[in-house]
Amino acid sequence: MQYISTRGGIAPVGFIQAVLMGLADDGGLLVPEHLPQLSAATLEQWRTLSYQELTLELLTLFAGDELPRADLRDIVQRSYATFRHPDVTPVHRLQDDLYVLELFHGPTFAFKDVALQLLGNMYAYISQQTGSIIHILGATSGDTGASAIAGVSGKPGVRICILYPHGRVSEVQQLQMTTIADENVLNLAIEGTFDDAQRIIKEIFGDAAFKQRYHLRAINSINILRILAQITYYFYAYFRVSEQQPGRSISFSVPTGNFGDIFAGYLAKQMGLPIHRLIVATNENDILVRFVQDGVYRPEAFRSTHSPSMDIQVASNFERYLYYLYGENAAKVKELMAEFRANGLISVPQADLERVRADFAARSVENATCLTTISQVYAGSGYLLDPHTACGVAAADAEALGDITIALATAHPAKFNEAIALSGLEQSFPDEIQALFGKPQRQQVVPATSEAVEQHLVEFFGAASGVLPAPEDVLETLT
Ligand SMILES: Cc1ncc(COP(=O)(O)O)c(C=O)c1O
Ligand SMILES: N[C@@H](CCOP(=O)(O)O)C(=O)O
């Protein structure tokens, strides 16, 4: 499988090069040159596979023969051996037609672990096979950072720097990042929002000379492997629920910020999984909901909410969606992204909007509704939702599609006790989270500029750069 840029400005690259490139060198995002199409017979065969086997089959489609199948199997097995549930991502029936897909059984209690355990092991594998260094730069609104650090910390050959918005992540999210004592981890709390952090890393990745000099790699969902790894659980959940409810139409409701998680569901649908609709569930930062409603993609003022990991205005993966909306037309995407840079908005005509609505429904869930959903669901069933999942559940209720709906439970409530307390509820923390309180923290507060961040990167990554080669220089040793 080869990978190309949504903006058409790079020569096709293989799977491992795509993982290493992160953001495409022309500023676009990498996508597979073609999407594998799955027949009904294949879906039937896959129905009985374990989570790990299913991941292996899917990844083999996207990785081709670039790494030996036994090595890929080993990476997959090790990635999900760290999960606390034997099904990795089990489904739980909440009400008659509503299920939650529990994505929080990994090391940091958030859905990001599903992809970042895998990406961490993939980076460590590439480093080992090539004797090279991996320097990771990421931005987080709280979950990606903790999860990425957990995915790589202690792994030789890998160093990681994470930017997060100072004072805008939950207490547990901050502790998960800042209490890691590993010298290979640098936490920079920037004086701004997540959008500033994301803008800064895109600016730094866009500086080709700097990116190359310090061998920078991405762990955000700009990295195509993040998206590919998340496709598995749409298949797995679909198989589990359709066994219980044969013949019913199935939709997914997805708490959405950067459009990464829901985009993985869109790819699963495009590959042939018979998902009816994908519900975009946001908080008051509702740029994606407004797009589905009126066809205009335009950031508005940032709002701090009870679901802080979705406090995002500019959704990174929206560009990948535009690529498919316009029939894999990179020239059109390039034009639209230039329009966005120039005018601050993208507007699509009514006919295109109808095609958007054939796949997506969308709801913005306000703070008050998020909290009442948490307390009502708990009162009705004893099941405690985290505030992001609550947005997904509330959006599913409001849309009332008449389908079976699977709401993605993207985090464990213990990560967001601030919202749980505001809902009038108390919870006890899992031991792994309780153990974080009182540990020493390591972080540095920096201004929200690329220059300020680059200074830290030069110091942090500089010493190691040049000692070991970049993987690109020795890639042939992998095969
Ligand atoms: C708990 C939680 N839910 C939902 C989201 C939104 O996911 P995405 O950004 O992939 O749309 C995030 C962050 O990305 C998150 O951390
Ligand atoms: N909500 C995310 C924001 C970063 O998104 P990503 O999926 O692109 O890594 C977070 O938790 O950091």
Coordinates of C-alpha atoms and ligand atoms in Angstrom, one line a residue:
M1 CA 0.0 0.0 0.0
Q2 CA 1.3 3.5 -0.9
Y3 CA 0.3 6.7 0.8
I4 CA -0.3 10.1 -0.8
S5 CA -1.0 13.6 0.5
T6 CA -4.5 15.1 0.6
R7 CA -2.9 18.1 -1.2
G8 CA -1.2 16.0 -3.9
G9 CA 2.2 17.5 -3.4
I10 CA 4.4 14.4 -2.5
A11 CA 5.5 11.3 -4.3
P12 CA 3.7 8.2 -2.9
V13 CA 5.5 6.7 0.1
G14 CA 5.2 3.2 1.7
F15 CA 3.6 2.4 5.1
I16 CA 6.6 2.9 7.3
Q17 CA 7.6 6.1 5.5
A18 CA 4.1 7.3 6.0
V19 CA 4.2 6.6 9.8
L20 CA 7.6 8.4 10.0
M21 CA 6.5 11.4 7.9
G22 CA 3.4 12.2 10.1
L23 CA 2.3 15.4 8.5
A24 CA 2.8 15.2 4.8
D25 CA 5.8 17.2 3.5
D26 CA 3.5 19.5 1.5
G27 CA 1.5 20.4 4.6
G28 CA -1.3 18.0 3.8
L29 CA -2.3 14.8 5.5
L30 CA -1.4 11.3 4.4
V31 CA -4.1 8.9 3.1
P32 CA -3.9 5.5 1.6
E33 CA -3.7 5.6 -2.2
H34 CA -6.8 3.4 -2.4
L35 CA -9.1 2.2 0.3
P36 CA -9.4 -1.6 0.6
Q37 CA -13.0 -2.8 -0.1
L38 CA -14.3 -5.7 2.0
S39 CA -16.9 -8.2 0.7
A40 CA -19.8 -9.5 2.7
A41 CA -18.0 -12.9 2.8
T42 CA -14.9 -11.3 4.3
L43 CA -17.0 -9.5 6.9
E44 CA -18.6 -12.8 7.8
Q45 CA -15.2 -14.5 8.2
W46 CA -13.9 -11.7 10.4
R47 CA -17.0 -11.8 12.7
T48 CA -15.4 -14.4 15.0
L49 CA -11.9 -13.0 15.2
S50 CA -10.5 -11.8 18.5
Y51 CA -9.8 -8.0 18.8
Q52 CA -6.1 -8.7 18.2
E53 CA -6.7 -11.0 15.1
L54 CA -9.0 -8.4 13.6
T55 CA -6.4 -5.7 14.1
L56 CA -3.8 -7.8 12.4
E57 CA -6.1 -8.5 9.4
L58 CA -6.9 -4.8 9.0
L59 CA -3.3 -3.6 9.5
T60 CA -2.0 -6.2 7.0
L61 CA -4.3 -4.5 4.4
F62 CA -2.7 -1.1 5.1
A63 CA 0.9 -2.2 5.8
G64 CA 1.2 -4.7 2.9
D65 CA 4.4 -6.7 3.2
E66 CA 6.6 -3.9 4.6
L67 CA 7.2 -5.7 7.8
P68 CA 7.1 -9.4 8.4
R69 CA 3.6 -10.7 9.5
A70 CA 5.1 -12.3 12.6
D71 CA 6.5 -9.0 13.7
L72 CA 3.3 -7.2 13.1
R73 CA 1.4 -9.9 15.1
D74 CA 3.9 -9.4 17.9
I75 CA 3.5 -5.7 17.9
V76 CA -0.3 -6.1 18.0
Q77 CA -0.2 -8.7 20.8
R78 CA 2.1 -6.6 23.0
S79 CA 0.0 -3.4 22.4
Y80 CA -3.3 -5.0 23.7
A81 CA -1.7 -7.1 26.4
T82 CA -1.6 -3.9 28.4
F83 CA -5.4 -3.6 28.4
R84 CA -7.4 -4.6 31.5
H85 CA -10.3 -6.2 29.6
P86 CA -10.0 -9.5 27.6
D87 CA -12.1 -8.1 24.8
V88 CA -9.9 -4.9 24.7
T89 CA -12.9 -2.7 23.7
P90 CA -16.1 -4.4 25.1
V91 CA -19.6 -3.2 24.4
H92 CA -22.1 -2.6 27.2
R93 CA -25.9 -2.4 26.7
L94 CA -27.1 0.8 28.4
Q95 CA -30.7 0.9 27.3
D96 CA -32.8 -1.1 24.8
D97 CA -31.4 0.5 21.6
L98 CA -28.3 2.2 23.0
Y99 CA -24.9 0.6 23.7
V100 CA -21.7 2.1 24.8
L101 CA -18.4 1.0 23.3
E102 CA -15.9 1.0 26.2
L103 CA -12.6 2.3 24.8
F104 CA -11.1 3.2 28.2
H105 CA -9.5 -0.1 29.4
G106 CA -6.0 0.8 28.4
P107 CA -3.1 2.1 30.5
T108 CA -4.3 5.8 30.7
F109 CA -8.1 5.1 30.8
A110 CA -8.8 6.8 27.4
F111 CA -9.6 5.7 23.9
K112 CA -6.2 7.1 22.7
D113 CA -4.5 4.1 24.2
V114 CA -5.9 1.9 21.5
A115 CA -3.9 3.6 18.8
L116 CA -1.0 4.9 20.9
Q117 CA 0.0 1.6 22.4
L118 CA 0.3 0.4 18.9
L119 CA 2.1 3.5 17.5
G120 CA 4.5 3.5 20.5
N121 CA 5.4 -0.1 19.9
M122 CA 5.7 0.6 16.1
Y123 CA 8.2 3.4 16.7
A124 CA 10.2 1.3 19.2
Y125 CA 10.3 -1.5 16.6
I126 CA 11.5 0.8 13.8
S127 CA 14.1 2.2 16.2
Q128 CA 15.4 -1.3 17.1
Q129 CA 15.4 -2.6 13.6
T130 CA 17.3 0.4 12.2
G131 CA 19.4 1.4 15.2
S132 CA 18.0 4.9 14.8
I133 CA 16.4 7.5 17.1
I134 CA 12.8 8.5 17.2
H135 CA 12.0 12.1 18.5
I136 CA 8.3 12.6 19.0
L137 CA 6.5 16.0 19.2
G138 CA 2.8 16.1 20.1
A139 CA 0.0 18.4 21.1
T140 CA -2.7 17.4 23.5
S141 CA -5.9 18.7 25.1
G142 CA -5.1 16.1 27.8
D143 CA -5.6 12.5 26.7
T144 CA -3.3 12.1 23.7
G145 CA -0.3 13.4 25.7
A146 CA -0.8 11.0 28.6
S147 CA -1.5 8.1 26.3
A148 CA 1.5 8.8 24.0
I149 CA 3.8 9.1 27.0
A150 CA 2.5 5.8 28.3
G151 CA 3.0 4.3 24.8
V152 CA 6.7 5.2 24.6
S153 CA 8.1 5.9 28.1
G154 CA 11.0 3.6 29.0
K155 CA 11.4 2.5 25.4
P156 CA 15.0 2.8 24.3
G157 CA 15.7 5.0 21.2
V158 CA 12.5 7.1 21.8
R159 CA 12.2 10.6 23.3
I160 CA 9.0 12.6 23.5
C161 CA 7.9 16.2 24.0
I162 CA 4.3 17.0 24.6
L163 CA 2.6 20.5 24.5
Y164 CA -0.6 21.0 26.4
P165 CA -2.7 24.1 27.3
H166 CA -1.6 25.3 30.7
G167 CA -4.5 25.1 33.3
R168 CA -6.9 23.7 30.7
V169 CA -6.5 20.0 31.2
S170 CA -8.1 17.9 34.0
E171 CA -6.2 17.3 37.2
V172 CA -5.8 13.6 36.5
Q173 CA -4.8 14.2 32.9
Q174 CA -2.0 16.6 34.1
L175 CA -0.8 14.1 36.7
Q176 CA -0.7 11.4 34.1
M177 CA 1.7 13.4 32.0
T178 CA 3.8 15.3 34.6
T179 CA 4.5 12.5 37.2
I180 CA 6.4 10.4 34.7
A181 CA 10.0 10.5 36.0
D182 CA 11.5 9.2 32.7
E183 CA 14.2 11.6 31.4
N184 CA 13.1 10.9 27.8
V185 CA 9.8 12.8 28.5
L186 CA 9.5 16.6 28.3
N187 CA 6.2 18.3 29.2
L188 CA 5.6 21.9 28.0
A189 CA 2.5 23.7 29.3
I190 CA 1.8 26.4 26.8
E191 CA 0.1 29.7 27.7
G192 CA -2.8 29.2 25.3
T193 CA -5.4 26.8 24.1
F194 CA -5.2 23.4 22.5
D195 CA -5.7 25.1 19.1
D196 CA -2.5 27.1 19.8
A197 CA -0.6 23.9 20.7
Q198 CA -1.8 22.2 17.5
R199 CA -1.0 25.2 15.4
I200 CA 2.6 25.3 16.8
I201 CA 3.3 21.7 16.1
K202 CA 2.0 22.0 12.6
E203 CA 4.2 25.1 12.1
I204 CA 7.2 23.2 13.4
F205 CA 6.5 20.1 11.3
G206 CA 6.0 22.5 8.4
D207 CA 9.6 23.7 8.8
A208 CA 11.2 20.9 6.7
A209 CA 14.8 21.7 7.7
F210 CA 14.0 21.8 11.5
K211 CA 11.9 18.6 11.2
Q212 CA 14.7 16.8 9.4
R213 CA 17.5 18.1 11.7
Y214 CA 15.8 16.9 14.8
H215 CA 14.1 13.8 13.2
L216 CA 10.7 14.9 14.5
R217 CA 7.8 12.4 14.4
A218 CA 4.1 12.8 15.1
I219 CA 1.9 11.0 17.6
N220 CA -1.2 13.1 17.0
S221 CA -3.9 11.9 14.6
I222 CA -2.2 13.7 11.8
N223 CA -0.2 10.4 11.8
I224 CA -2.1 8.0 9.6
L225 CA -1.4 5.0 11.9
R226 CA -3.5 6.7 14.6
I227 CA -6.5 6.6 12.4
L228 CA -5.9 3.1 10.9
A229 CA -5.6 1.6 14.4
Q230 CA -8.9 3.1 15.5
I231 CA -10.8 1.4 12.6
T232 CA -10.7 -2.0 14.3
Y233 CA -13.2 -1.1 17.1
Y234 CA -15.9 -0.1 14.7
F235 CA -15.8 -3.5 13.1
Y236 CA -15.4 -5.3 16.5
A237 CA -18.4 -3.4 18.1
Y238 CA -20.5 -3.8 15.0
F239 CA -20.0 -7.6 15.0
R240 CA -20.8 -7.9 18.8
V241 CA -24.0 -5.8 18.6
S242 CA -25.3 -7.2 15.4
E243 CA -25.0 -10.7 16.9
Q244 CA -27.3 -9.6 19.7
Q245 CA -29.6 -7.6 17.4
P246 CA -29.7 -9.3 14.0
G247 CA -31.2 -7.4 11.2
R248 CA -31.2 -4.0 12.9
S249 CA -29.6 -1.0 11.4
I250 CA -26.6 0.3 13.4
S251 CA -25.3 3.8 13.8
F252 CA -22.4 5.2 16.0
S253 CA -22.4 8.3 18.1
V254 CA -18.9 9.7 18.4
P255 CA -17.7 12.4 20.9
T256 CA -15.7 14.6 18.5
G257 CA -12.9 17.2 18.6
N258 CA -10.2 16.7 16.1
F259 CA -12.4 14.5 13.9
G260 CA -10.0 11.6 14.2
D261 CA -12.0 9.0 16.0
I262 CA -15.1 9.6 13.8
F263 CA -13.0 9.7 10.7
A264 CA -11.8 6.1 11.5
G265 CA -15.5 5.2 11.6
Y266 CA -16.1 6.9 8.2
L267 CA -13.2 4.8 6.7
A268 CA -14.7 1.6 8.1
K269 CA -18.0 2.6 6.4
Q270 CA -16.2 3.4 3.2
M271 CA -14.5 0.0 3.3
G272 CA -17.9 -1.8 3.5
L273 CA -18.9 -2.0 7.1
P274 CA -22.7 -1.3 6.9
I275 CA -22.8 1.5 9.4
H276 CA -26.0 3.6 8.8
R277 CA -25.0 7.0 10.2
L278 CA -22.2 8.5 12.2
I279 CA -23.3 11.1 14.7
V280 CA -20.8 13.9 15.3
A281 CA -21.3 14.7 19.0
T282 CA -19.5 17.9 20.2
N283 CA -19.7 20.3 23.1
E284 CA -20.2 24.0 22.7
N285 CA -17.1 24.1 20.4
D286 CA -19.3 23.0 17.6
I287 CA -17.6 23.9 14.3
L288 CA -18.3 20.4 13.0
V289 CA -21.9 20.5 13.9
R290 CA -22.4 23.8 12.2
F291 CA -20.7 22.4 9.1
V292 CA -23.1 19.4 8.9
Q293 CA -26.0 21.8 9.5
D294 CA -25.2 24.7 7.1
G295 CA -22.2 23.6 5.1
V296 CA -19.9 26.3 6.5
Y297 CA -16.7 25.3 8.3
R298 CA -15.7 28.4 10.3
P299 CA -14.0 28.5 13.7
E300 CA -15.7 30.7 16.4
A301 CA -14.7 31.8 19.8
F302 CA -13.1 29.1 22.0
R303 CA -15.3 27.8 24.9
S304 CA -14.0 26.0 28.0
T305 CA -16.4 23.2 28.8
H306 CA -16.9 20.2 31.1
S307 CA -15.5 17.9 28.3
P308 CA -12.1 19.7 27.9
S309 CA -10.6 17.1 25.6
M310 CA -13.1 18.2 22.9
D311 CA -12.4 22.0 23.4
I312 CA -11.1 22.2 19.9
Q313 CA -12.0 24.7 17.1
V314 CA -9.9 23.6 14.2
A315 CA -10.4 19.9 13.6
S316 CA -7.2 18.4 12.1
N317 CA -8.7 15.5 10.3
F318 CA -11.4 17.5 8.6
E319 CA -9.0 17.8 5.7
R320 CA -8.9 14.1 5.2
Y321 CA -12.7 14.0 5.1
L322 CA -12.8 16.7 2.4
Y323 CA -10.5 14.5 0.3
Y324 CA -13.1 11.8 0.3
L325 CA -16.1 14.1 0.1
Y326 CA -14.6 15.4 -3.2
G327 CA -13.9 12.0 -4.7
E328 CA -10.2 11.8 -3.7
N329 CA -9.5 15.1 -5.5
A330 CA -6.3 16.5 -4.0
A331 CA -6.4 19.6 -6.2
K332 CA -9.8 20.5 -4.8
V333 CA -8.6 20.0 -1.2
K334 CA -5.5 22.2 -1.9
E335 CA -7.8 24.9 -3.1
L336 CA -10.2 24.6 -0.1
M337 CA -7.4 24.7 2.4
A338 CA -5.9 27.7 0.7
E339 CA -9.4 29.3 1.0
F340 CA -9.5 28.4 4.7
R341 CA -6.1 30.1 5.2
A342 CA -7.1 33.2 3.3
N343 CA -10.7 33.7 4.5
G344 CA -10.9 31.7 7.7
L345 CA -13.7 29.5 6.3
I346 CA -14.7 26.7 3.9
S347 CA -18.2 26.7 2.4
V348 CA -19.6 23.7 0.5
P349 CA -22.7 24.0 -1.8
Q350 CA -26.0 22.3 -1.0
A351 CA -25.5 19.3 -3.3
D352 CA -22.2 18.4 -1.5
L353 CA -23.9 19.0 1.9
E354 CA -26.5 16.4 1.0
R355 CA -23.7 13.9 0.6
V356 CA -22.3 14.9 4.0
R357 CA -25.7 14.3 5.6
A358 CA -26.0 10.9 4.0
D359 CA -23.2 9.8 6.2
F360 CA -23.3 12.1 9.2
A361 CA -25.8 13.5 11.7
A362 CA -24.5 16.1 14.2
R363 CA -25.4 17.5 17.6
S364 CA -23.8 20.0 20.0
V365 CA -24.3 19.2 23.6
E366 CA -24.2 22.1 26.1
N367 CA -22.5 21.9 29.5
A368 CA -25.8 21.7 31.4
T369 CA -27.1 18.8 29.3
C370 CA -23.8 17.0 29.6
L371 CA -24.1 17.1 33.4
T372 CA -27.7 16.1 33.5
T373 CA -27.0 13.2 31.2
I374 CA -24.3 12.0 33.6
S375 CA -26.6 12.2 36.6
Q376 CA -29.7 10.8 34.8
V377 CA -27.9 7.8 33.3
Y378 CA -26.4 7.1 36.7
A379 CA -29.7 7.3 38.4
G380 CA -31.4 5.1 35.8
S381 CA -28.7 2.4 35.4
G382 CA -25.9 2.9 37.9
Y383 CA -23.5 3.4 35.0
L384 CA -21.2 6.4 35.3
L385 CA -20.4 8.2 32.0
D386 CA -17.4 10.5 31.6
P387 CA -18.4 14.0 30.2
H388 CA -17.2 13.2 26.7
T389 CA -19.1 10.0 26.5
A390 CA -22.1 11.9 28.0
C391 CA -22.0 14.2 24.9
G392 CA -22.1 11.1 22.7
V393 CA -25.1 9.6 24.6
A394 CA -27.0 12.9 24.7
A395 CA -26.4 13.4 21.0
A396 CA -27.7 9.8 20.2
D397 CA -30.8 10.5 22.3
A398 CA -31.5 13.8 20.6
E399 CA -31.0 12.4 17.1
A400 CA -33.4 9.5 17.8
L401 CA -32.5 7.8 14.5
G402 CA -34.6 4.7 15.2
D403 CA -31.4 2.6 14.9
I404 CA -29.4 0.7 17.4
T405 CA -26.8 3.3 18.3
I406 CA -23.4 2.6 19.7
A407 CA -22.0 5.6 21.6
L408 CA -18.2 5.6 22.0
A409 CA -17.1 5.8 25.6
T410 CA -13.9 7.6 25.0
A411 CA -12.7 8.0 28.6
H412 CA -13.1 6.6 32.1
P413 CA -15.0 9.0 34.4
A414 CA -12.1 9.0 36.9
K415 CA -10.2 11.2 34.4
F416 CA -12.8 14.0 34.7
N417 CA -13.8 14.1 38.3
E418 CA -14.4 17.8 38.1
A419 CA -17.5 17.1 35.9
I420 CA -18.6 14.1 37.9
A421 CA -18.6 16.3 41.1
L422 CA -20.6 19.0 39.3
S423 CA -23.2 16.3 38.4
G424 CA -23.6 15.8 42.1
L425 CA -21.9 12.3 42.1
E426 CA -19.0 10.8 43.8
Q427 CA -16.7 8.1 42.6
S428 CA -13.7 6.1 43.8
F429 CA -10.7 6.1 41.6
P430 CA -9.0 3.1 40.1
D431 CA -5.8 2.3 42.0
E432 CA -3.6 3.3 39.0
I433 CA -5.1 6.8 39.1
Q434 CA -5.2 7.1 42.9
A435 CA -1.5 6.4 43.0
L436 CA -0.7 9.6 41.0
F437 CA -1.8 12.0 43.7
G438 CA 1.0 13.5 45.7
K439 CA 3.8 12.4 43.3
P440 CA 6.3 15.1 42.2
Q441 CA 5.4 16.7 38.8
R442 CA 7.7 17.9 36.0
Q443 CA 6.5 20.5 33.6
Q444 CA 7.7 23.9 32.1
V445 CA 5.4 26.7 31.3
V446 CA 6.2 28.4 27.9
P447 CA 4.7 31.1 25.7
A448 CA 2.4 29.9 22.9
T449 CA 4.9 30.5 20.1
S450 CA 6.8 28.2 17.8
E451 CA 10.0 30.0 18.6
A452 CA 9.7 29.4 22.3
V453 CA 8.9 25.8 21.8
E454 CA 11.7 25.3 19.3
Q455 CA 14.2 26.6 21.8
H456 CA 13.2 23.8 24.2
L457 CA 13.3 21.2 21.4
V458 CA 16.8 22.2 20.4
E459 CA 17.9 21.6 24.0
F460 CA 15.9 18.4 24.5
F461 CA 16.5 16.7 21.2
G462 CA 19.7 18.4 20.2
A463 CA 22.1 16.3 22.2
A464 CA 20.8 13.0 20.8
S465 CA 20.5 14.2 17.2
G466 CA 23.5 13.2 15.2
V467 CA 24.5 10.4 17.6
L468 CA 22.2 7.9 15.9
P469 CA 20.9 8.0 12.4
A470 CA 17.4 8.8 11.3
P471 CA 15.4 5.7 10.3
E472 CA 15.0 6.9 6.8
D473 CA 18.8 6.5 6.3
V474 CA 18.7 2.8 7.2
L475 CA 15.2 1.8 6.2
E476 CA 16.2 -1.1 4.0
T477 CA 17.3 -3.1 7.1
L478 CA 13.6 -3.5 8.0
T479 CA 12.7 -5.9 5.3
Ligands
LIG1 C1 -12.1 11.7 26.0 C2 -12.1 12.2 24.6 N1 -13.2 12.1 23.9 C3 -13.3 12.5 22.6 C4 -12.2 13.1 22.0 C5 -12.4 13.6 20.6 O1 -11.7 12.7 19.7 P1 -11.2 13.2 18.3 O2 -10.3 14.4 18.6 O3 -10.5 12.1 17.7 O4 -12.4 13.7 17.5 C6 -11.0 13.3 22.7 C7 -9.8 13.9 22.1 O5 -9.4 13.8 21.0 C8 -10.9 12.8 24.0 O6 -9.8 12.8 24.7
LIG2 N1 -8.5 15.5 22.4 C1 -7.1 15.3 21.9 C2 -6.6 16.3 21.1 C3 -5.5 15.8 20.2 O1 -6.1 15.0 19.2 P1 -5.4 13.9 18.4 O2 -6.4 12.8 18.2 O3 -5.0 14.6 17.1 O4 -4.1 13.5 19.0 C4 -6.3 15.0 23.2 O5 -6.7 14.4 24.1 O6 -5.1 15.5 23.2

